[in-house]
Amino acid sequence: MDINHTDLEYLLKEDLKSCNKEHDLLQVKSKYLGKKGLLTSLFASIKKLNQEERKKFGVELNNVKNTLLLLLDKKLDSLKVTNQSTIKIDLDVPPRHHNNGSHHPISLVIKRIENIFLKYGFDIHDGPEIETEHYNFESLNIGDNHPARDMHDTFYLNNKLLLRTHTSSVQIHAMENSAPPFRVLAPGRVYRCDSDPTHSPMFHQIEGLCVDTDITFSNLKWILNNFISDFFDNKNIKTRFRPSYFPFTEPSAEMDIMFNNKWLEVLGCGMVHPNVLKNVNIDSKKYSGFAFGLGIERFAMLAYQIKDLRVFFENDINFLEQFKNIRLS
Ligand code: DAH
């Protein structure tokens, strides 16, 4: 049966109705426009016609061709839209690998120390890193001529403000802001104008302060000995307290621990100097206290057997990745 070119539009529309995939569409397209397609063979029949008929028929066939192409394009667009909305999501596909970072060893050590002292009823305090001489020195009984005031140690921002050289300044903020008893733990960054393999211009300290009635040096020794055995998870670490000097404690001591058969200094401590209590209007006849301060990098080096202080500040991914599976809790 010969097909009339004027029927092609209708026939194509019928065929398109049953097309659900792009693949079906390609087959329909080739049924009409392929090498042996219906329209193609009508084009081929042109040569049987005379000159005048050819011209007329050619124009008609081209019009039909354009109509068919348009219909095919429209159908293709509508298939794309419906297929997009029916894309199936496979919920069983494993997720792409997500590279979690690690906590910095300094953060890990701070958290570990905080957790130990939380157990003993200490509260965590924060204090400003930009301080006045009053908080960093004077109120801590560090007189004008004390070597810690030397410009070589302290970063001055102007003649009033400086970067705190120790976390001891937080003792003063804590005591000013409420009334005894106090059990304060203050971790944070401190700054000193010093830089070599064992010193960094910025490092971390933790300050401890306990003020109450009847606090004695024995309380200090008890808590610090317990802290050391908790931190290193070893009840048999030997410790000793050597007399020392700090302007804000009297008496003062340094605590050493036995590590690899050597005595190693780990922190400074002492009984809060009555002048410090007086500076924050606490009656030193009624209250007494102890304080201690330690360098966090030193504890991190011991805990993770790190030999060079500088690795803490380089943030080398290979170094940090080693701490990936250690949780902050
Ligand atoms: N602030 C001292 C320092 O930076 C450390 C220190 C020593 C803190 C003795 C104290 C203390 O609270 O009692 O070297």
Tab-separated table of C-alpha atoms and ligand atoms in Angstrom:
chain	number	residue	atom	x	y	z
A	1	MET	CA	0.000	0.000	0.000
A	2	ASP	CA	1.357	3.360	-0.986
A	3	ILE	CA	1.404	5.926	1.762
A	4	ASN	CA	0.388	9.445	1.017
A	5	HIS	CA	2.809	12.105	2.332
A	6	THR	CA	-0.116	14.032	3.828
A	7	ASP	CA	-0.782	11.086	6.182
A	8	LEU	CA	2.723	11.009	7.624
A	9	GLU	CA	2.084	13.625	10.282
A	10	TYR	CA	-0.904	11.709	11.609
A	11	LEU	CA	0.944	8.380	11.491
A	12	LEU	CA	3.977	9.751	13.330
A	13	LYS	CA	1.779	11.245	16.075
A	14	GLU	CA	0.204	7.816	16.578
A	15	ASP	CA	3.619	6.146	16.799
A	16	LEU	CA	4.921	8.729	19.254
A	17	LYS	CA	2.117	7.958	21.670
A	18	SER	CA	3.698	4.617	22.525
A	19	CYS	CA	7.265	5.984	22.856
A	20	ASN	CA	8.453	5.916	26.506
A	21	LYS	CA	12.200	5.906	26.077
A	22	GLU	CA	14.688	7.758	23.955
A	23	HIS	CA	15.539	4.451	22.363
A	24	ASP	CA	11.908	3.993	21.117
A	25	LEU	CA	12.060	7.471	19.698
A	26	LEU	CA	15.164	6.707	17.661
A	27	GLN	CA	13.405	3.701	16.129
A	28	VAL	CA	10.366	5.765	15.213
A	29	LYS	CA	12.602	8.447	13.753
A	30	SER	CA	14.310	5.926	11.541
A	31	LYS	CA	10.911	4.479	10.456
A	32	TYR	CA	10.181	7.860	8.834
A	33	LEU	CA	13.506	9.488	8.159
A	34	GLY	CA	15.998	6.612	8.097
A	35	LYS	CA	17.619	5.307	4.918
A	36	LYS	CA	14.587	3.191	4.101
A	37	GLY	CA	12.162	5.420	5.939
A	38	LEU	CA	8.695	6.283	4.715
A	39	LEU	CA	9.487	9.898	3.970
A	40	THR	CA	12.896	9.044	2.541
A	41	SER	CA	11.321	6.713	-0.011
A	42	LEU	CA	8.848	9.421	-1.016
A	43	PHE	CA	11.812	11.723	-1.603
A	44	ALA	CA	13.305	8.961	-3.766
A	45	SER	CA	10.145	8.780	-5.854
A	46	ILE	CA	10.562	12.395	-6.933
A	47	LYS	CA	12.742	11.374	-9.783
A	48	LYS	CA	9.777	9.609	-11.459
A	49	LEU	CA	7.931	12.906	-11.782
A	50	ASN	CA	8.201	15.522	-14.465
A	51	GLN	CA	9.925	18.835	-13.914
A	52	GLU	CA	6.896	20.796	-12.733
A	53	GLU	CA	5.504	18.096	-10.432
A	54	ARG	CA	8.960	17.595	-8.907
A	55	LYS	CA	9.159	21.171	-7.769
A	56	LYS	CA	5.724	21.159	-6.159
A	57	PHE	CA	6.120	17.746	-4.562
A	58	GLY	CA	9.616	18.602	-3.303
A	59	VAL	CA	8.318	21.669	-1.465
A	60	GLU	CA	5.479	19.637	0.071
A	61	LEU	CA	7.816	16.871	1.193
A	62	ASN	CA	10.197	19.354	2.794
A	63	ASN	CA	7.297	20.889	4.710
A	64	VAL	CA	6.292	17.434	5.944
A	65	LYS	CA	9.894	16.705	6.894
A	66	ASN	CA	10.104	19.882	9.007
A	67	THR	CA	6.818	19.038	10.717
A	68	LEU	CA	8.035	15.513	11.519
A	69	LEU	CA	11.375	16.768	12.861
A	70	LEU	CA	9.568	19.250	15.055
A	71	LEU	CA	7.294	16.564	16.479
A	72	LEU	CA	10.264	14.278	17.148
A	73	ASP	CA	12.172	17.085	18.934
A	74	LYS	CA	9.213	17.947	21.126
A	75	LYS	CA	8.765	14.334	22.103
A	76	LEU	CA	12.474	14.050	22.935
A	77	ASP	CA	12.248	17.063	25.256
A	78	SER	CA	9.210	15.720	27.047
A	79	LEU	CA	10.879	12.316	27.507
A	80	LYS	CA	13.928	14.000	29.096
A	81	VAL	CA	11.763	15.844	31.587
A	82	THR	CA	9.726	12.811	32.650
A	83	ASN	CA	12.793	10.569	32.886
A	84	GLN	CA	14.564	13.067	35.079
A	85	SER	CA	11.758	13.068	37.586
A	86	THR	CA	11.692	9.280	37.695
A	87	ILE	CA	15.447	8.760	38.270
A	88	LYS	CA	15.733	5.972	40.786
A	89	ILE	CA	17.845	6.550	43.873
A	90	ASP	CA	19.636	3.517	45.192
A	91	LEU	CA	19.779	3.983	48.939
A	92	ASP	CA	22.071	0.984	49.325
A	93	VAL	CA	24.966	2.552	47.437
A	94	PRO	CA	27.781	3.098	49.969
A	95	PRO	CA	28.472	6.801	50.596
A	96	ARG	CA	31.521	8.453	49.115
A	97	HIS	CA	34.525	8.453	51.426
A	98	HIS	CA	34.445	11.547	53.576
A	99	ASN	CA	37.778	12.605	54.943
A	100	ASN	CA	37.238	13.667	58.539
A	101	GLY	CA	39.894	15.778	60.136
A	102	SER	CA	41.550	15.006	63.434
A	103	HIS	CA	41.675	16.929	66.653
A	104	HIS	CA	44.944	18.712	67.285
A	105	PRO	CA	47.061	17.020	69.970
A	106	ILE	CA	47.003	20.253	71.992
A	107	SER	CA	43.175	20.193	72.021
A	108	LEU	CA	43.253	16.526	72.981
A	109	VAL	CA	45.544	17.193	75.928
A	110	ILE	CA	43.516	20.200	77.098
A	111	LYS	CA	40.377	18.073	77.036
A	112	ARG	CA	42.070	15.242	78.873
A	113	ILE	CA	43.286	17.571	81.628
A	114	GLU	CA	39.914	19.326	81.847
A	115	ASN	CA	38.152	15.993	82.282
A	116	ILE	CA	40.429	15.045	85.156
A	117	PHE	CA	39.878	18.303	87.016
A	118	LEU	CA	36.137	18.350	86.334
A	119	LYS	CA	36.091	15.159	88.382
A	120	TYR	CA	37.569	17.091	91.307
A	121	GLY	CA	34.931	19.797	91.078
A	122	PHE	CA	36.879	22.407	89.097
A	123	ASP	CA	35.105	24.783	86.683
A	124	ILE	CA	36.609	25.703	83.331
A	125	HIS	CA	37.323	29.423	82.951
A	126	ASP	CA	38.327	31.557	80.021
A	127	GLY	CA	40.146	34.861	80.164
A	128	PRO	CA	41.303	37.571	77.750
A	129	GLU	CA	44.540	37.078	75.822
A	130	ILE	CA	45.030	40.831	75.647
A	131	GLU	CA	45.673	42.013	79.163
A	132	THR	CA	46.693	45.017	81.163
A	133	GLU	CA	49.814	45.062	83.321
A	134	HIS	CA	47.448	45.041	86.257
A	135	TYR	CA	46.033	41.573	85.510
A	136	ASN	CA	49.176	40.035	84.084
A	137	PHE	CA	51.585	41.374	86.708
A	138	GLU	CA	50.575	43.767	89.481
A	139	SER	CA	47.619	41.928	90.928
A	140	LEU	CA	49.706	38.741	90.867
A	141	ASN	CA	52.249	40.392	93.135
A	142	ILE	CA	54.752	40.817	90.313
A	143	GLY	CA	56.393	44.099	91.144
A	144	ASP	CA	57.768	46.610	88.682
A	145	ASN	CA	61.269	45.210	88.818
A	146	HIS	CA	60.447	41.566	88.316
A	147	PRO	CA	62.324	39.988	85.364
A	148	ALA	CA	59.010	38.726	83.863
A	149	ARG	CA	58.222	42.329	83.120
A	150	ASP	CA	61.245	42.634	80.942
A	151	MET	CA	60.361	43.774	77.412
A	152	HIS	CA	62.207	40.732	76.072
A	153	ASP	CA	59.602	38.368	77.454
A	154	THR	CA	56.428	40.335	76.994
A	155	PHE	CA	54.760	41.408	73.768
A	156	TYR	CA	53.458	44.901	74.463
A	157	LEU	CA	50.698	46.145	72.167
A	158	ASN	CA	51.060	49.703	73.436
A	159	ASN	CA	52.072	51.186	76.752
A	160	LYS	CA	48.917	49.925	78.418
A	161	LEU	CA	48.097	46.594	76.787
A	162	LEU	CA	50.072	43.386	76.366
A	163	LEU	CA	49.583	39.759	75.319
A	164	ARG	CA	49.271	37.720	78.494
A	165	THR	CA	52.479	35.881	79.325
A	166	HIS	CA	50.730	33.284	81.453
A	167	THR	CA	47.241	32.058	82.319
A	168	SER	CA	47.754	33.140	85.946
A	169	SER	CA	45.912	36.355	85.015
A	170	VAL	CA	42.697	34.293	84.833
A	171	GLN	CA	43.033	33.644	88.594
A	172	ILE	CA	42.404	37.336	89.146
A	173	HIS	CA	39.427	37.569	86.771
A	174	ALA	CA	37.843	34.507	88.351
A	175	MET	CA	38.270	35.779	91.919
A	176	GLU	CA	37.104	39.276	91.053
A	177	ASN	CA	33.907	37.996	89.500
A	178	SER	CA	32.534	35.998	92.406
A	179	ALA	CA	33.120	34.964	96.006
A	180	PRO	CA	35.090	32.007	97.440
A	181	PRO	CA	35.211	29.021	97.458
A	182	PHE	CA	36.874	28.688	94.029
A	183	ARG	CA	37.980	25.750	92.008
A	184	VAL	CA	39.112	27.163	88.713
A	185	LEU	CA	40.810	25.580	85.736
A	186	ALA	CA	41.855	27.967	82.978
A	187	PRO	CA	43.381	26.644	79.770
A	188	GLY	CA	44.500	29.011	77.035
A	189	ARG	CA	47.080	30.576	74.764
A	190	VAL	CA	49.931	32.598	76.192
A	191	TYR	CA	52.615	34.661	74.455
A	192	ARG	CA	56.285	35.299	75.041
A	193	CYS	CA	58.847	36.949	72.857
A	194	ASP	CA	60.930	33.817	72.480
A	195	SER	CA	61.424	31.430	69.564
A	196	ASP	CA	63.756	28.449	69.183
A	197	PRO	CA	63.406	24.639	68.983
A	198	THR	CA	62.149	24.490	72.557
A	199	HIS	CA	60.285	27.806	72.735
A	200	SER	CA	57.424	29.137	70.699
A	201	PRO	CA	56.193	32.761	70.842
A	202	MET	CA	52.689	31.366	71.401
A	203	PHE	CA	52.070	28.305	73.524
A	204	HIS	CA	49.424	26.937	75.861
A	205	GLN	CA	49.089	26.755	79.592
A	206	ILE	CA	46.576	25.521	82.086
A	207	GLU	CA	46.136	27.361	85.322
A	208	GLY	CA	44.583	25.823	88.384
A	209	LEU	CA	43.313	27.668	91.435
A	210	CYS	CA	41.591	26.440	94.550
A	211	VAL	CA	40.569	28.855	97.303
A	212	ASP	CA	38.589	27.823	100.353
A	213	THR	CA	38.820	27.708	104.109
A	214	ASP	CA	41.521	25.339	105.385
A	215	ILE	CA	43.337	24.682	102.134
A	216	THR	CA	46.843	23.413	102.788
A	217	PHE	CA	49.888	22.335	100.843
A	218	SER	CA	48.799	18.707	101.385
A	219	ASN	CA	45.648	19.361	99.344
A	220	LEU	CA	47.849	20.696	96.564
A	221	LYS	CA	50.159	17.682	96.643
A	222	TRP	CA	47.246	15.259	96.786
A	223	ILE	CA	45.460	16.711	93.807
A	224	LEU	CA	48.568	17.092	91.654
A	225	ASN	CA	49.738	13.545	92.420
A	226	ASN	CA	46.319	12.243	91.459
A	227	PHE	CA	46.322	14.356	88.341
A	228	ILE	CA	49.661	12.907	87.219
A	229	SER	CA	48.567	9.313	87.741
A	230	ASP	CA	45.239	10.012	85.973
A	231	PHE	CA	46.873	11.789	83.062
A	232	PHE	CA	49.503	9.131	82.409
A	233	ASP	CA	47.122	6.375	83.460
A	234	ASN	CA	49.825	5.052	85.751
A	235	LYS	CA	49.555	5.007	89.516
A	236	ASN	CA	53.261	4.303	89.986
A	237	ILE	CA	54.772	7.455	88.468
A	238	LYS	CA	57.147	8.969	91.037
A	239	THR	CA	56.786	12.655	91.751
A	240	ARG	CA	58.637	15.175	93.850
A	241	PHE	CA	58.107	18.793	94.874
A	242	ARG	CA	61.142	21.080	94.870
A	243	PRO	CA	61.094	24.482	96.589
A	244	SER	CA	60.959	27.293	94.060
A	245	TYR	CA	59.956	30.904	93.726
A	246	PHE	CA	56.953	32.545	92.108
A	247	PRO	CA	55.820	36.009	93.179
A	248	PHE	CA	52.153	34.953	93.381
A	249	THR	CA	52.631	31.886	95.595
A	250	GLU	CA	54.263	31.423	99.006
A	251	PRO	CA	55.612	28.853	99.508
A	252	SER	CA	56.223	27.931	95.865
A	253	ALA	CA	57.326	24.660	94.380
A	254	GLU	CA	58.086	22.935	91.138
A	255	MET	CA	56.789	19.475	90.547
A	256	ASP	CA	58.971	16.870	88.870
A	257	ILE	CA	57.959	13.481	87.617
A	258	MET	CA	60.186	10.471	87.000
A	259	PHE	CA	60.105	9.815	83.267
A	260	ASN	CA	62.424	7.297	81.595
A	261	ASN	CA	64.534	7.236	84.775
A	262	LYS	CA	65.028	10.990	84.770
A	263	TRP	CA	63.438	13.729	86.852
A	264	LEU	CA	61.507	16.049	84.605
A	265	GLU	CA	60.023	19.359	85.665
A	266	VAL	CA	56.336	19.511	84.679
A	267	LEU	CA	54.712	22.397	86.516
A	268	GLY	CA	54.932	25.269	88.966
A	269	CYS	CA	52.694	25.547	91.989
A	270	GLY	CA	52.306	26.884	95.502
A	271	MET	CA	50.036	28.393	98.105
A	272	VAL	CA	48.338	31.564	96.851
A	273	HIS	CA	50.248	34.568	98.198
A	274	PRO	CA	48.211	36.575	100.749
A	275	ASN	CA	48.910	39.701	98.675
A	276	VAL	CA	47.115	38.142	95.696
A	277	LEU	CA	44.060	37.408	97.848
A	278	LYS	CA	44.218	40.919	99.240
A	279	ASN	CA	44.293	42.365	95.708
A	280	VAL	CA	40.890	40.801	95.013
A	281	ASN	CA	39.461	41.657	98.446
A	282	ILE	CA	39.532	38.160	99.854
A	283	ASP	CA	40.296	37.866	103.559
A	284	SER	CA	43.549	35.904	103.707
A	285	LYS	CA	42.994	35.150	107.407
A	286	LYS	CA	39.814	33.292	106.574
A	287	TYR	CA	40.718	31.832	103.192
A	288	SER	CA	43.747	30.147	101.768
A	289	GLY	CA	44.384	28.532	98.436
A	290	PHE	CA	46.729	26.756	96.131
A	291	ALA	CA	47.545	27.408	92.496
A	292	PHE	CA	49.449	25.693	89.761
A	293	GLY	CA	50.388	26.335	86.179
A	294	LEU	CA	51.563	23.936	83.536
A	295	GLY	CA	52.633	24.017	79.902
A	296	ILE	CA	50.312	21.993	77.706
A	297	GLU	CA	52.895	21.405	74.966
A	298	ARG	CA	55.153	19.783	77.549
A	299	PHE	CA	52.382	17.345	78.543
A	300	ALA	CA	51.505	16.659	74.902
A	301	MET	CA	55.160	15.882	74.149
A	302	LEU	CA	55.248	13.412	77.025
A	303	ALA	CA	51.886	11.841	76.217
A	304	TYR	CA	52.573	11.349	72.513
A	305	GLN	CA	56.374	11.043	72.643
A	306	ILE	CA	56.981	14.101	70.518
A	307	LYS	CA	60.511	15.464	70.517
A	308	ASP	CA	60.239	18.785	68.684
A	309	LEU	CA	57.873	21.475	69.913
A	310	ARG	CA	57.541	23.017	66.469
A	311	VAL	CA	55.426	20.173	65.037
A	312	PHE	CA	52.488	21.483	67.073
A	313	PHE	CA	52.423	24.690	65.088
A	314	GLU	CA	53.289	23.505	61.575
A	315	ASN	CA	49.919	21.781	61.027
A	316	ASP	CA	51.441	19.174	58.752
A	317	ILE	CA	48.614	16.858	57.661
A	318	ASN	CA	50.788	13.746	58.022
A	319	PHE	CA	51.518	14.652	61.635
A	320	LEU	CA	47.929	15.557	62.487
A	321	GLU	CA	46.440	12.462	60.855
A	322	GLN	CA	48.063	10.306	63.519
A	323	PHE	CA	45.568	11.702	66.024
A	324	LYS	CA	42.559	10.841	63.908
A	325	ASN	CA	41.132	8.126	66.058
A	326	ILE	CA	41.643	9.807	69.397
A	327	ARG	CA	38.362	11.214	70.598
A	328	LEU	CA	37.844	14.447	72.478
A	329	SER	CA	36.124	13.040	75.515
B	1	DAH	N1	52.600	31.442	85.717
B	1	DAH	C1	53.748	30.571	85.839
B	1	DAH	C2	54.537	30.593	84.557
B	1	DAH	O1	54.037	31.008	83.563
B	1	DAH	C3	53.328	29.173	86.163
B	1	DAH	C4	52.798	29.036	87.544
B	1	DAH	C5	53.628	28.756	88.587
B	1	DAH	C6	51.469	29.209	87.792
B	1	DAH	C7	53.183	28.633	89.874
B	1	DAH	C8	50.982	29.083	89.085
B	1	DAH	C9	51.864	28.798	90.126
B	1	DAH	O2	49.691	29.215	89.391
B	1	DAH	O3	51.386	28.663	91.381
B	1	DAH	O4	55.636	30.146	84.536
